[in-house]
mmCIF file of C-alpha atoms in Angstrom:
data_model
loop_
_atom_site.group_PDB
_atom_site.id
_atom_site.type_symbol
_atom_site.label_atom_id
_atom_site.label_comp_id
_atom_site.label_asym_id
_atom_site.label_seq_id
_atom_site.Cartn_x
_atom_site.Cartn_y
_atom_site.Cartn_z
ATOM 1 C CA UNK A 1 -8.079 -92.352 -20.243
ATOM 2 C CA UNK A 2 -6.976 -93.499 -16.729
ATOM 3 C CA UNK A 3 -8.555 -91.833 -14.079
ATOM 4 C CA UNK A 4 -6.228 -89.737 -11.690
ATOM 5 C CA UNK A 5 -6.299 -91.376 -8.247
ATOM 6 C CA UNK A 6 -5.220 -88.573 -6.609
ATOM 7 C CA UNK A 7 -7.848 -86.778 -7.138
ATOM 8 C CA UNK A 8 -10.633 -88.798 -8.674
ATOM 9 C CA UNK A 9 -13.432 -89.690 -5.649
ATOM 10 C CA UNK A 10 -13.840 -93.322 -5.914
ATOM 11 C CA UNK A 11 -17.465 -92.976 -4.533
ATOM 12 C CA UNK A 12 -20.475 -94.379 -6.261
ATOM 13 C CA UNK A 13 -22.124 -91.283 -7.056
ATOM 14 C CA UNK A 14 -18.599 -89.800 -8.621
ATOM 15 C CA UNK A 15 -17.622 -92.889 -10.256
ATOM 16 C CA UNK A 16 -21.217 -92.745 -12.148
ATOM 17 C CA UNK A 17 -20.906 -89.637 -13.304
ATOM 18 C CA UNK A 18 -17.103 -89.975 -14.764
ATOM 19 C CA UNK A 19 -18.521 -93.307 -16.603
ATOM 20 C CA UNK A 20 -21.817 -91.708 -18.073
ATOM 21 C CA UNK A 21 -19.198 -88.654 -19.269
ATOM 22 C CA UNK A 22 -16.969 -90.916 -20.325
ATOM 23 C CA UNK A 23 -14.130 -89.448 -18.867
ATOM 24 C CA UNK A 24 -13.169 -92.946 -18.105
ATOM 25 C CA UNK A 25 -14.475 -96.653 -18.319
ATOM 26 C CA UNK A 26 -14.876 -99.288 -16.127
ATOM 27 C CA UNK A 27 -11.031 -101.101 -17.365
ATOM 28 C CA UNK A 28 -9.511 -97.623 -16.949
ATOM 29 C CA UNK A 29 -10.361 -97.305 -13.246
ATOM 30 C CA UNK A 30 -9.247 -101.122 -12.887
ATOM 31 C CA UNK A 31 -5.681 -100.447 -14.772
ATOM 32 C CA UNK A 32 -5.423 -97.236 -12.527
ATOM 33 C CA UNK A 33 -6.472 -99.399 -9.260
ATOM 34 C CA UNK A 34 -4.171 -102.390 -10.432
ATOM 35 C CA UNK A 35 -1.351 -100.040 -10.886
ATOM 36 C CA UNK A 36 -1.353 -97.984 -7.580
ATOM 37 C CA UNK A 37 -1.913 -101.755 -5.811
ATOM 38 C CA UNK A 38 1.036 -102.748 -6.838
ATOM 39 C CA UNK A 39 3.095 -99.758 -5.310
ATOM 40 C CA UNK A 40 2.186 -101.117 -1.803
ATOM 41 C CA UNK A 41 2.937 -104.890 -2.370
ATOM 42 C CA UNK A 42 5.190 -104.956 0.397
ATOM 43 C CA UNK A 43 2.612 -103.351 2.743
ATOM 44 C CA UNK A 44 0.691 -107.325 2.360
ATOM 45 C CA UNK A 45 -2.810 -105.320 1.531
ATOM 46 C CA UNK A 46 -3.461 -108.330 -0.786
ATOM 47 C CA UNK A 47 -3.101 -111.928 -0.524
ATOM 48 C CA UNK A 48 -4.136 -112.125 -4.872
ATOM 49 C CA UNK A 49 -4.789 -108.867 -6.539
ATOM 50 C CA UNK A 50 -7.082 -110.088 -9.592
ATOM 51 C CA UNK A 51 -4.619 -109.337 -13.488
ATOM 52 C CA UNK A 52 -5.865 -107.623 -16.196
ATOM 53 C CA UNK A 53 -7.044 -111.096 -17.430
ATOM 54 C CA UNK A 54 -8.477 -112.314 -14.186
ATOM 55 C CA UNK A 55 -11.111 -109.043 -14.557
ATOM 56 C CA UNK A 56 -11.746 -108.983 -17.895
ATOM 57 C CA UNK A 57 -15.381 -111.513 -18.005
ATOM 58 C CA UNK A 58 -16.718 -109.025 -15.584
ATOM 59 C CA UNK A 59 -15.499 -105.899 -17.597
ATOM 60 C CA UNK A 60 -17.371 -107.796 -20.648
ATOM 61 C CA UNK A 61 -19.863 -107.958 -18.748
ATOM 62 C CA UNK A 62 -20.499 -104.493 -18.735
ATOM 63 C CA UNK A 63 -20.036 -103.971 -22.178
ATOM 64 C CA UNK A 64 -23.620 -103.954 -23.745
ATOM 65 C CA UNK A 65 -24.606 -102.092 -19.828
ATOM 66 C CA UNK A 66 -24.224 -98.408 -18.651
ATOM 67 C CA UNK A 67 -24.157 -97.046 -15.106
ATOM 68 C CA UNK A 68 -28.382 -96.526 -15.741
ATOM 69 C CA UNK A 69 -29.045 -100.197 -16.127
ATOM 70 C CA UNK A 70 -27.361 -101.425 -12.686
ATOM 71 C CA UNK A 71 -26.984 -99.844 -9.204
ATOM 72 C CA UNK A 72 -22.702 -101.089 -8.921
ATOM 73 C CA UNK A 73 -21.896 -100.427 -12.364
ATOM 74 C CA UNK A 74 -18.010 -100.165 -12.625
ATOM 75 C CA UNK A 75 -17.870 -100.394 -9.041
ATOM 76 C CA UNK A 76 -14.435 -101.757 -7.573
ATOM 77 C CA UNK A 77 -14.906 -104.138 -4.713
ATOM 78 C CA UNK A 78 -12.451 -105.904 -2.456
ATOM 79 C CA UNK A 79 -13.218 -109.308 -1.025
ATOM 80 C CA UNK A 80 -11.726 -110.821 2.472
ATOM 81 C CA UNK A 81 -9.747 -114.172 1.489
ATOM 82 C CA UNK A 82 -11.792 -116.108 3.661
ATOM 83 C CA UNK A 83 -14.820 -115.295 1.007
ATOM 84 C CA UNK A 84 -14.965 -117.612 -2.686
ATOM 85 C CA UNK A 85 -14.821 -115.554 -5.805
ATOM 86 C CA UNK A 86 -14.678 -117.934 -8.164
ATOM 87 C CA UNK A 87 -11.721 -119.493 -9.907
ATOM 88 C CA UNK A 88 -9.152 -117.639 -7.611
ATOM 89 C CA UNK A 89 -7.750 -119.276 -4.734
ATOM 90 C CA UNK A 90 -9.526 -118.948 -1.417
ATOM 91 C CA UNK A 91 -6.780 -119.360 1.257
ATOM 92 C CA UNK A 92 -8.055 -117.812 4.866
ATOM 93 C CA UNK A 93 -4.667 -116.176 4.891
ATOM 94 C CA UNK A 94 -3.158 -119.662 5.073
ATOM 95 C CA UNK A 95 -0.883 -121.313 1.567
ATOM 96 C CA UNK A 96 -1.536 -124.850 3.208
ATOM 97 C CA UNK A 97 -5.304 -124.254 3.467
ATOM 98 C CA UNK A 98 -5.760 -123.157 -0.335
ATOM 99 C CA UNK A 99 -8.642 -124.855 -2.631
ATOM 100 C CA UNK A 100 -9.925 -122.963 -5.852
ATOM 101 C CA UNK A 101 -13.555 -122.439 -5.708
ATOM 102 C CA UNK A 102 -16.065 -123.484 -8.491
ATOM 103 C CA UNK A 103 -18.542 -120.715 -7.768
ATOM 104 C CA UNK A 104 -18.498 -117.608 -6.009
ATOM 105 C CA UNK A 105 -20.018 -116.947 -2.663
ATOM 106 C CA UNK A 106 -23.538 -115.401 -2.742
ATOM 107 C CA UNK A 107 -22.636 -112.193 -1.809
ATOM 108 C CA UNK A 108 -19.708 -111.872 -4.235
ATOM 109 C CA UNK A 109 -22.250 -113.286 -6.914
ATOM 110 C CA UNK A 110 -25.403 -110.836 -5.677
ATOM 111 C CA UNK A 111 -22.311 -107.594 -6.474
ATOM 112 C CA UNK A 112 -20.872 -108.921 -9.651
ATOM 113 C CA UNK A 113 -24.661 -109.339 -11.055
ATOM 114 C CA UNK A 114 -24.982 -105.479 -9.722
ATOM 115 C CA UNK A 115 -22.091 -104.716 -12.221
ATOM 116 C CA UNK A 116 -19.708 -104.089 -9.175
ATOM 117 C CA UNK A 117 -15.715 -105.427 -10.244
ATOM 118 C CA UNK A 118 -13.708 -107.719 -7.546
ATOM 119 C CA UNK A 119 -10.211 -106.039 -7.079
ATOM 120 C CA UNK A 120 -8.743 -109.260 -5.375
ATOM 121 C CA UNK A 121 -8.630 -111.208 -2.114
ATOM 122 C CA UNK A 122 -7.565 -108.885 0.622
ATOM 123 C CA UNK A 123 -5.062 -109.902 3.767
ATOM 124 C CA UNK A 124 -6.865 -111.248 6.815
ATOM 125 C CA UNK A 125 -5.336 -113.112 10.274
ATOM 126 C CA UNK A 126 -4.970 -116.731 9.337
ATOM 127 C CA UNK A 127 -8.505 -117.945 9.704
ATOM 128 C CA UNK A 128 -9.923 -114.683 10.240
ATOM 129 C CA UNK A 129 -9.265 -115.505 14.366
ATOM 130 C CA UNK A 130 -9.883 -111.839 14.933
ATOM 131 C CA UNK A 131 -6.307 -110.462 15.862
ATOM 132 C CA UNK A 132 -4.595 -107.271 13.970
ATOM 133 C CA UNK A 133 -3.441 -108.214 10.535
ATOM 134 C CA UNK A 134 0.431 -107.760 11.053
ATOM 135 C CA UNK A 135 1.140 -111.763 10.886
ATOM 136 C CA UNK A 136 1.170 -112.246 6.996
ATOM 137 C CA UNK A 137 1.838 -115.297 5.098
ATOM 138 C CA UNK A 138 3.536 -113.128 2.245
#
C-alpha cells in the first residue's frame, strides 16, 4: 500500500517503523515519492528523477534485508547533479557538460550499501558557482 504523503513523516525513525509493520515497503514509498515529484516538474526540483526501472537494483537489494540489518534501510535520498550515481547522467546543471558515470561517487556508494534509495539528481546553478537556483537548464 502507498504510503500517504500527507501525512506519513518521512523521517528515519518513522519510516522504520511503517517498514517493520509493513504498512508499506521500500517500492511503495518510491512510487508515492515518484508520483508527488512529478506534480512539481515545472518547479525544475530535478534535473533526472530516477523511473521505476532506474530504482529497482537497489529495491532488490533490499529484498533478502529488513530495516534491523542496515542503519538507511528504505531510506530516500536526493543527490546534487554535480555528484556520480552511477549509470545516470551527471550534468552540473549543464546538457553540454553531460558524461554517464561508470561508478558512483563514494558517498552515494557508502548510502546505497546502508540500504538508503537515490530519488534522482537534484537542480543546482550550472557548476554549482554558488548563486540561487532560479537559472535552470530545463
Amino acid at each position: 500500500m502507498r504510503p500517504d504523503l500527507s501525512i506519513t513523516p518521512l523521517t528515519l525513525a518513522s519510516l522504520k517503523t511503517h517498514y517493520q509493520s509493513g504498512d508499506f515497503t521500500p517500492a511503495d514509498l518510491m512510487a508515492a515519492l515518484r508520483e508527488k515529484c512529478a506534480q512539481y516538474q515545472d518547479h525544475n526540483i530535478w534535473i533526472h528523477l530516477l523511473t521505476e526501472a532506474e530504482q529497482q537494483p537497489y529495491l532488490a537489494a533490499l529484498a533478502d534485508k529488513s530495516p534491523d540489518d542496515l542503519p538507511l534501510y528504505g531510506i530516500p535520498f536526493a543527490i546534487k547533479d554535480n555528484i556520480d550515481l552511477a549509470a545516470i547522467p551527471t550534468t552540473a546543471a549543464c546538457p553540454d557538460f553531460s558524461r554517464v558515470p561508470a561508478q558512483h561517487a563514494f558517498v552515494v556508494d557508502l548510502l546505497i550499501k546502508a540500504g538508503a534509495i537515490p530519488v534522482g539528481k537534484t537542480n543546482l546553478d550550472q557548476f554549482a558557482t554558488g548563486l540561487n537556483g532560479t537559472r535552470s537548464p530545463e
